[in-house]
XYZ file of C-alpha atoms in Angstrom:
491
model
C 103.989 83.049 56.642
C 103.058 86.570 55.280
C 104.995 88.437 57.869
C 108.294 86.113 56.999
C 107.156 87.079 53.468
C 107.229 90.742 54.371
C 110.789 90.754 56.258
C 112.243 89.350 53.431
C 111.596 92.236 51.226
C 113.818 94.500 49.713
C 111.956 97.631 51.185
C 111.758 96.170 54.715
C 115.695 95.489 54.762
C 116.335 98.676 53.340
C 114.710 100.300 56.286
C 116.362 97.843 58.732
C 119.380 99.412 57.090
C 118.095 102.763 58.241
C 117.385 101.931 61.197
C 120.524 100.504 62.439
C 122.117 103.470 60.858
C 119.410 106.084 62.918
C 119.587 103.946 66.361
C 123.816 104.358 65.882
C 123.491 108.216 65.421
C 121.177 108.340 67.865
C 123.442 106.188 70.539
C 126.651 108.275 69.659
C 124.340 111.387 70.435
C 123.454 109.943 73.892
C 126.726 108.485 74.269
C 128.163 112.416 74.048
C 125.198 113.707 76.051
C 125.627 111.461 78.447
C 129.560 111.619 78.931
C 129.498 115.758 78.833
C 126.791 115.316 81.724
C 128.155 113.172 84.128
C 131.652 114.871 83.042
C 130.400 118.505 84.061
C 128.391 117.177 87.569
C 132.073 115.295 87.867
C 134.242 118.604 88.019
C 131.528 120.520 90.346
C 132.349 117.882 92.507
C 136.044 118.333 92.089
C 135.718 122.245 92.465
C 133.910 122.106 95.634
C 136.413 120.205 97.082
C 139.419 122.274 95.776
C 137.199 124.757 97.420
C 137.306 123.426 100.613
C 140.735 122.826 100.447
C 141.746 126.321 99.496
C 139.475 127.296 102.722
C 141.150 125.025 105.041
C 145.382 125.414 103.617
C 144.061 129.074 104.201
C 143.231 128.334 108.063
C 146.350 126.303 108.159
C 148.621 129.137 107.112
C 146.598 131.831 109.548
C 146.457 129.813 112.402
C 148.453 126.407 112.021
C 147.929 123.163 113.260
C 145.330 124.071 116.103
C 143.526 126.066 113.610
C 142.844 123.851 111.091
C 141.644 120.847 113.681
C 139.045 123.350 115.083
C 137.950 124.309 111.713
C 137.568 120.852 110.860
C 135.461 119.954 113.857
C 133.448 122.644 113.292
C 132.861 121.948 109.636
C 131.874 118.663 110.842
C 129.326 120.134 113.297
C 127.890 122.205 110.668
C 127.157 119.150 108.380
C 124.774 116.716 110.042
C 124.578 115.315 106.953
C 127.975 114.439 106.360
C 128.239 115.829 102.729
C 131.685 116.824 103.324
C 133.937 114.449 103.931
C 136.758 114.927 106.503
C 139.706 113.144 108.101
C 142.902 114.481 109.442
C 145.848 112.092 111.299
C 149.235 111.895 112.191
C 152.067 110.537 110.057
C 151.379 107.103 111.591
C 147.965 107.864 111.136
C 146.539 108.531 114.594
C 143.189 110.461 114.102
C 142.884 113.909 115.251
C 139.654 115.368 113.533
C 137.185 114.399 110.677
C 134.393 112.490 110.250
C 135.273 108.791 109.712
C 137.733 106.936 111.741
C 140.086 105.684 109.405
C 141.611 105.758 105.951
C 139.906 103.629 102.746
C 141.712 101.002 102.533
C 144.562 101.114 100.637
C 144.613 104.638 100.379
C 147.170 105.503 103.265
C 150.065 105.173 100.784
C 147.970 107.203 98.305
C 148.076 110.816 97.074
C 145.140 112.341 95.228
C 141.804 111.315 94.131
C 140.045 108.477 94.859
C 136.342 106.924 95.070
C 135.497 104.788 98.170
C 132.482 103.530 99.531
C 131.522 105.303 103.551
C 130.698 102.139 105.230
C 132.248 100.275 108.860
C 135.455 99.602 107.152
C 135.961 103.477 107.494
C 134.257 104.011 110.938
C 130.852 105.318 109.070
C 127.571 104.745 110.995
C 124.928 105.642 108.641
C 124.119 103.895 105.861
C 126.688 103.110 102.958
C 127.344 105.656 100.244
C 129.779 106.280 97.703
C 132.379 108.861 98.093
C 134.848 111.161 96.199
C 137.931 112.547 97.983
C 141.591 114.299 97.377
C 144.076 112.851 99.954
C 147.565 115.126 100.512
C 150.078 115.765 103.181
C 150.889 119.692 105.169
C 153.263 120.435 106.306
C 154.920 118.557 109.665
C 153.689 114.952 108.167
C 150.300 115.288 108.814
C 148.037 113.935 105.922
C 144.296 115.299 105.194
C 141.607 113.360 102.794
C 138.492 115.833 101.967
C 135.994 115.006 100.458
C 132.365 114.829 99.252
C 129.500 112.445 99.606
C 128.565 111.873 95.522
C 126.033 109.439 96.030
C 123.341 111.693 94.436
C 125.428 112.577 91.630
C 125.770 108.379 91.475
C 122.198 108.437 91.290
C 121.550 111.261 88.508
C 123.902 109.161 86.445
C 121.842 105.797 86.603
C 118.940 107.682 86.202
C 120.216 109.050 82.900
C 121.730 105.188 82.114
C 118.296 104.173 82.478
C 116.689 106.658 80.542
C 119.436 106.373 78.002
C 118.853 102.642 77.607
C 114.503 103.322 77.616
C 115.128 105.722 75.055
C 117.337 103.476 73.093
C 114.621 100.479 73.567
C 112.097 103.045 72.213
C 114.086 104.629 69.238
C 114.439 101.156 68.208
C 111.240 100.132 68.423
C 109.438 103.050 66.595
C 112.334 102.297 63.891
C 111.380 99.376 63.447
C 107.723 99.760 63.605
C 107.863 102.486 61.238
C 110.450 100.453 59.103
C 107.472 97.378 59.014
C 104.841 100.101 57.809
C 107.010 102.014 55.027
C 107.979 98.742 53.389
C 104.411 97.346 54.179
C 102.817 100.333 52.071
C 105.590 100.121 49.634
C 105.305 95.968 49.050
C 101.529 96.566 48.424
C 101.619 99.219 45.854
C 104.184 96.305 44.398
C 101.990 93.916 45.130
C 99.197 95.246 43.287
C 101.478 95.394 40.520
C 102.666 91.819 40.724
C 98.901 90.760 41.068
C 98.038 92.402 38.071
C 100.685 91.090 35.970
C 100.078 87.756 36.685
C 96.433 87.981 35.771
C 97.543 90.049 32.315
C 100.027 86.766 31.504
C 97.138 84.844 32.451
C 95.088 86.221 29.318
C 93.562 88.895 31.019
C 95.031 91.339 28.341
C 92.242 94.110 28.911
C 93.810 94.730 32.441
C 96.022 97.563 33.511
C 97.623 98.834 36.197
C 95.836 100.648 38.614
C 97.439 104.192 39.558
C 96.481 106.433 42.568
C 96.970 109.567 41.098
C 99.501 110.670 42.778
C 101.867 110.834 40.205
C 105.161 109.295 42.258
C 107.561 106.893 41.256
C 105.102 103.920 41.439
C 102.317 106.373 39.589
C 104.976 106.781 37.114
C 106.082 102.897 36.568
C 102.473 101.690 36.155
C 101.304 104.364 33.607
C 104.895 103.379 31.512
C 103.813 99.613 31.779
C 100.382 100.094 30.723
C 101.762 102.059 27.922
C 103.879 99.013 26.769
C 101.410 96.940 27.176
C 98.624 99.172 25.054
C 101.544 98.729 22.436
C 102.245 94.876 22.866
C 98.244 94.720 22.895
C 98.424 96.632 19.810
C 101.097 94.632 17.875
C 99.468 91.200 18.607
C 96.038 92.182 17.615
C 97.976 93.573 13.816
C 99.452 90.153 13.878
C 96.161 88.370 14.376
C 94.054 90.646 12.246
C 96.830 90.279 9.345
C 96.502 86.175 10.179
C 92.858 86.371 10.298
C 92.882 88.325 6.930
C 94.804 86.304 5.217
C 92.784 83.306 5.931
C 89.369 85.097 5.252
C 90.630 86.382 2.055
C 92.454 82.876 0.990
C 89.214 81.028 1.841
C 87.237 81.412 -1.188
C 90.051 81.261 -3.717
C 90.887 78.111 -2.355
C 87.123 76.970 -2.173
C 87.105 77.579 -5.669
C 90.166 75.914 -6.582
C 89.423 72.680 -4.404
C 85.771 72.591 -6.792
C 88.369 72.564 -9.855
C 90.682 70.010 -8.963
C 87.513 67.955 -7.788
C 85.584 68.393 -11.243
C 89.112 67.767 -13.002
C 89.037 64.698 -10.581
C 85.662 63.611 -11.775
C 86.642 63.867 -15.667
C 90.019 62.790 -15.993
C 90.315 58.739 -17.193
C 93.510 58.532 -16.781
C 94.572 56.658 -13.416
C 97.751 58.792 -12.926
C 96.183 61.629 -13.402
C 93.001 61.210 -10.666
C 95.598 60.053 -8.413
C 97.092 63.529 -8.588
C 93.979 65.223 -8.797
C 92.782 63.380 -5.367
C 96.211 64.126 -3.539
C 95.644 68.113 -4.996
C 91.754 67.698 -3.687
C 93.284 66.143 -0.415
C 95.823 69.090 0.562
C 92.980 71.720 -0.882
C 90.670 70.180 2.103
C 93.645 70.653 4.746
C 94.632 73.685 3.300
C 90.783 75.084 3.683
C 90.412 73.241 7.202
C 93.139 75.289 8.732
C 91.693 78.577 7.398
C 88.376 77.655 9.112
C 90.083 76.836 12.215
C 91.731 80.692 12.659
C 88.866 82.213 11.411
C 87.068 79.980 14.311
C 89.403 81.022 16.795
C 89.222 84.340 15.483
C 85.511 84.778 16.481
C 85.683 83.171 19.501
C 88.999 85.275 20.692
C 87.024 88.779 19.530
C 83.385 87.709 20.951
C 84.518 86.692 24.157
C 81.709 86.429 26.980
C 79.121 87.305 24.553
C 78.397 83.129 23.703
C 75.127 82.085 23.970
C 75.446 80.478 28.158
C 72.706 78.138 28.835
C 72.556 74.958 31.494
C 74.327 72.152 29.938
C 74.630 68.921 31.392
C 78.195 67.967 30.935
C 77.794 64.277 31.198
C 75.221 63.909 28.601
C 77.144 66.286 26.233
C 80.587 63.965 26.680
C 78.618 61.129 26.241
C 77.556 62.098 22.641
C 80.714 63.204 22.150
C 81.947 59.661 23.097
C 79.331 58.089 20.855
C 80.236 59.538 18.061
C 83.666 58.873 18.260
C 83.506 55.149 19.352
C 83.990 53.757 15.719
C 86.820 55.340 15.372
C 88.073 54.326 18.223
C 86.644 50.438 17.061
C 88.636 50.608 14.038
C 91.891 50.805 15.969
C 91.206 48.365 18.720
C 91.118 50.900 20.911
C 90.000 50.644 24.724
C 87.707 52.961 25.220
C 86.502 53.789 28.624
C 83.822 56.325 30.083
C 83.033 57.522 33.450
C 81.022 60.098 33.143
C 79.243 61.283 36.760
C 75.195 62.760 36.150
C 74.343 66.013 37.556
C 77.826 67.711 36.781
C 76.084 71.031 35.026
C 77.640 73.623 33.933
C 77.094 77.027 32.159
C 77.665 77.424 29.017
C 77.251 77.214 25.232
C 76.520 73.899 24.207
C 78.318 74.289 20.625
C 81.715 75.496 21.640
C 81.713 73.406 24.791
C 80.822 70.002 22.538
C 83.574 71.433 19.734
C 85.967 71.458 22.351
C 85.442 68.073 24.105
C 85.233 66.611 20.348
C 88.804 68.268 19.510
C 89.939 66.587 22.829
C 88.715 62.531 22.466
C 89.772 63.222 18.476
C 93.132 63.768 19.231
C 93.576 61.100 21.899
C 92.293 58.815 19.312
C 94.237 60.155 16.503
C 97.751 59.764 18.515
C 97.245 56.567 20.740
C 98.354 53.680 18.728
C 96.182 50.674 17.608
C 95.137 48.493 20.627
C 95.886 51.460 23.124
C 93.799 52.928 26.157
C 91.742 55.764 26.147
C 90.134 57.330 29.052
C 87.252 59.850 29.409
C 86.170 60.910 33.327
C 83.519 63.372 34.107
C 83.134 64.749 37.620
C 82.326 67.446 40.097
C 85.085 68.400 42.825
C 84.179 71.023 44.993
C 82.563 74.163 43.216
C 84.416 72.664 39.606
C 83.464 70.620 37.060
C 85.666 68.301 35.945
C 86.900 66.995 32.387
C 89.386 64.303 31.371
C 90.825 62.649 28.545
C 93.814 60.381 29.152
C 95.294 58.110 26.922
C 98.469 55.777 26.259
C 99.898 57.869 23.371
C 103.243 59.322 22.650
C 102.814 62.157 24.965
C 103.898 65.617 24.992
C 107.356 66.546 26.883
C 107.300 68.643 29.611
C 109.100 71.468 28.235
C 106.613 71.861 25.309
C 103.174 71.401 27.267
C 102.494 75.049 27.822
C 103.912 75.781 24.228
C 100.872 73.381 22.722
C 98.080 75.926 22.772
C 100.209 78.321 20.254
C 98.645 78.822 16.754
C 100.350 76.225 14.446
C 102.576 74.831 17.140
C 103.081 71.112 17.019
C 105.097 68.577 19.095
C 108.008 67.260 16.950
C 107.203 63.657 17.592
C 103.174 64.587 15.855
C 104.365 66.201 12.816
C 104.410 63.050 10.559
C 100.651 62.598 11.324
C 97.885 64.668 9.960
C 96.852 67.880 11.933
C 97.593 71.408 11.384
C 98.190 72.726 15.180
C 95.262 74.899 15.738
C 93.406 71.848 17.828
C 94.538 72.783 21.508
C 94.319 76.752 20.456
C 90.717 76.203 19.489
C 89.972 74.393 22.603
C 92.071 76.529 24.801
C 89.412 80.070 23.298
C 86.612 77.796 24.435
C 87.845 77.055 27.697
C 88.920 80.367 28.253
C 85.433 82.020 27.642
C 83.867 79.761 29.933
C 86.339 81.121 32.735
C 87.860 77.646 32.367
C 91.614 76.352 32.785
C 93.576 73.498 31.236
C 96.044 71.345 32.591
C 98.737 69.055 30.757
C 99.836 66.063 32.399
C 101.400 62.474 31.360
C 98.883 59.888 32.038
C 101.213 56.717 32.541
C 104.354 58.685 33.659
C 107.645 56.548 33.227
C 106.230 54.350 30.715
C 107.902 54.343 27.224
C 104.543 55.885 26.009
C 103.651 57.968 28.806
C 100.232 59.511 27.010
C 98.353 62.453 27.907
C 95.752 63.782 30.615
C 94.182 66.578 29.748
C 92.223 68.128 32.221
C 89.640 71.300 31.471
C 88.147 72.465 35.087
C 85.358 74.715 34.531
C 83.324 76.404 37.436
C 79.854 74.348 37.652
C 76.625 75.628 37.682
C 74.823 77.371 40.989
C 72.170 79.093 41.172
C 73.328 81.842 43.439
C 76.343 82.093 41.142
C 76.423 85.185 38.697
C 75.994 84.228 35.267
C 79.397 84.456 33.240
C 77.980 87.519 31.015
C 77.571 89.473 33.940
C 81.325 88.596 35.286
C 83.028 91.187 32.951
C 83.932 93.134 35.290
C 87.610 92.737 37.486
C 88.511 93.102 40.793
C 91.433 95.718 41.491
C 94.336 93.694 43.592
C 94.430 94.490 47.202
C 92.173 97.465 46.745
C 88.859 95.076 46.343
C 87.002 98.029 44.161
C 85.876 96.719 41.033
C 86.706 98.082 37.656
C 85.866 97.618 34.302
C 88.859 96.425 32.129
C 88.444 99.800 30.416
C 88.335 101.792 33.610
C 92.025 100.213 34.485
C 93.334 100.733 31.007
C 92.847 104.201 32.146
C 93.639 104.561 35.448
């Protein structure tokens, strides 16, 4: 699956290009080699036997007919081998010297060059070879093939065809072999990139891209990412610190403002007039309950690891959780319903983690309707502890489940109830310093209230597990050497 993964990459098809346009360059070079080669061992051939036929019209002209059939024969005597090819005849083709006993067929009508095989069809003895000869007529309607035996040269040629096509096999190969390692190297560097940009939009915002020093292209992109991200790191933590001011500074005027309207409240007798006093008092408490909730998530975004981890016995904690909560859940004729497994322990501190389970049942109760179903489950699976809240509430649509955990963010169909949208951002800090994820999911999907299930999976408790204040330090994608958040900001 990774090596599909890797051909389909833009760096591997880019050298495929490459190499189909290396392997053509290199064929059109062998190509010319190949045809200048057998082209120049082709017209030595040719030249010897003009050669031999200048040497023999000269013997014809000195000493005629006679002359040229003993110079023939003792050509022929001279060349055990039979490299030369002779054969002289009549006009109705009655032999009279030469090696081989006959014309190639369908040569007798023929003038000039032709390539025949020396076999029995010719009257050859020895074993077959390929031939190149000139047939002409002289003079008194004789006719005269010479020729050569070019079953070497035949040879030489398929041995270059052969190491033609090996080198061809090989050029390809080592193109494509260094093709796989170029965009192997190249998808990693991109890779580590990838890797570490998933984990920064994962909340890791303390990461950076790791460079190699080299100062290339890829060098170059990661230190002008980690730039923008120092500055988007930068811009978020104005906005927050401006957001936590503001609540921080608010919080006491308001305090003091919500004792007012409480001791106008208390000394008022006019009905009207508490009645506006208690709605003032009312909106002063929400008004002072969202201000605590930033500056909560303030402090746990900005202390991070740093909570106070201990062994906590997740069961028992939901359980008290669920016990205080059961009344409410009473006065709505609500089903409530607990499974809660013993001995699912996890690490962690014991006030955040119960803060965040209490958000969780608070809300299920607070938007299932009367005479609904609620649904907490406590388990271990695998390595992870597992909690759930389901209900048979309005829900949350799909498109707006990972928008839920933004400050202040609430779901259209929620905003006639009471609530100020900093629940699921308070319990998404928590979850989030104890290395834990949460998942949105409809509980009764297709119904007309589908609900919720939330589910918060946080690693469980071992004791050859490192404890979570000594996990602050990251492991570098691909490279497995581990840096310091700080380390990678600057490398």
């Amino acid at each position: 699956m990774k090596l599909l993964s890797q051909l389909r990459t833009s760096s591997f098809q880019l050298a495929l290009l490459y190499m189909v346009v290396f392997a053509t360059s290199v064929f059109l070079l062998l190509a010319f080699i190949y045809w200048r080669t057998a082209g120049f061992m082709t017209a030595q051939t040719d030249e010897t036997i003009e050669a031999e036929i200048a040497g023999l019209a000269e013997q014809y002209r000195g000493s005629g007919i006679n002359g040229l059939i003993s110079i023939i024969r003792e050509r022929v005597a001279r060349d055990p081998n039979a490299k030369s090819i002779y054969l002289l005849t009549t006009d109705d083709f009655l032999k009279l010297a030469g090696n081989i006993e006959t014309w190639p067929k369908g040569s007798r009508s023929e003038s000039g060059w032709i390539n025949f095989t020396l076999d029995q069809s010719v009257g050859w003895t020895g074993p077959e070879r390929l031939a190149r000869a000139r047939i002409f007529e002289v003079q008194g309607g004789l006719r005269l093939l010479v020729g050569r035996d070019v079953e070497e040269l035949t040879n030489l040629k398929r041995v270059i065809e052969t190491a033609i096509n090996w080198g061809m096999g090989i050029t390809l190969a080592l193109a494509l072999l260094g093709g796989f390692l170029m965009s192997r190297s190249t998808t990693r560097r991109i890779e580590v990139i990838n890797n570490t940009s998933r984990r920064i939009m994962n909340g890791h915002l303390s990461l950076r891209i790791p460079t190699r020093g080299t100062d290339d292209d890829f060098d170059q992109l990661a230190e002008n990412l980690n730039q923008m991200l120092d500055r988007i790191v930068y811009l978020m933590e104005g906005i927050r610190h401006v957001s936590d001011s503001i609540a921080h500074d608010l919080r006491t005027p308001l305090t003091r403002l919500r004792n007012q309207l409480e001791n106008t409240l208390m000394s008022v007798d006019n009905d009207e007039a508490r009645d506006q006093a208690g709605k003032a008092v009312a909106e002063a408490d929400q008004l002072l309950a969202t201000f605590n909730a930033l500056l909560r998530i303030a402090r746990l975004e900005t202390r991070g690891n740093a909570a106070d981890m201990k062994q906590v016995s997740l069961g028992e904690l939901v359980s008290d959780a669920c016990e205080l909560y059961e009344a409410l859940a009473e006065d709505k004729e609500q089903d409530f319903e607990q499974s809660l497994e013993d001995q699912v322990v996890v690490e962690g501190d014991r006030d955040l983690l119960f803060q965040m389970v209490s958000n969780l049942i608070d809300n299920a109760i607070k938007y299932t309707p009367e005479q609904g179903k609620i649904r907490v489950n406590v388990r271990k699976e695998g390595n992870d502890a597992i909690f759930e809240v389901g209900d048979s509430g309005i829900g949350i649509p799909d498109e707006e489940k990972d928008q839920v955990f933004q400050r202040f963010y609430r779901v259209g169909k929620s905003r006639s109830l009471p609530g100020n949208g900093l629940g699921l951002s308070l319990v998404s800090a928590v979850a989030e310093i104890h290395q834990g994820t949460i998942s949105l999911s409809d509980h009764h999907p297709g119904d007309e209230y589908p609900g919720l299930m939330v589910t918060v999976r946080m690693p469980a408790y071992s004791p050859n597990r490192k404890r979570l204040k000594d996990t602050q330090t990251l492991t570098a994608p691909e490279t497995g050497e581990h840096a310091s958040p700080s380390e990678l900001k600057g490398a």
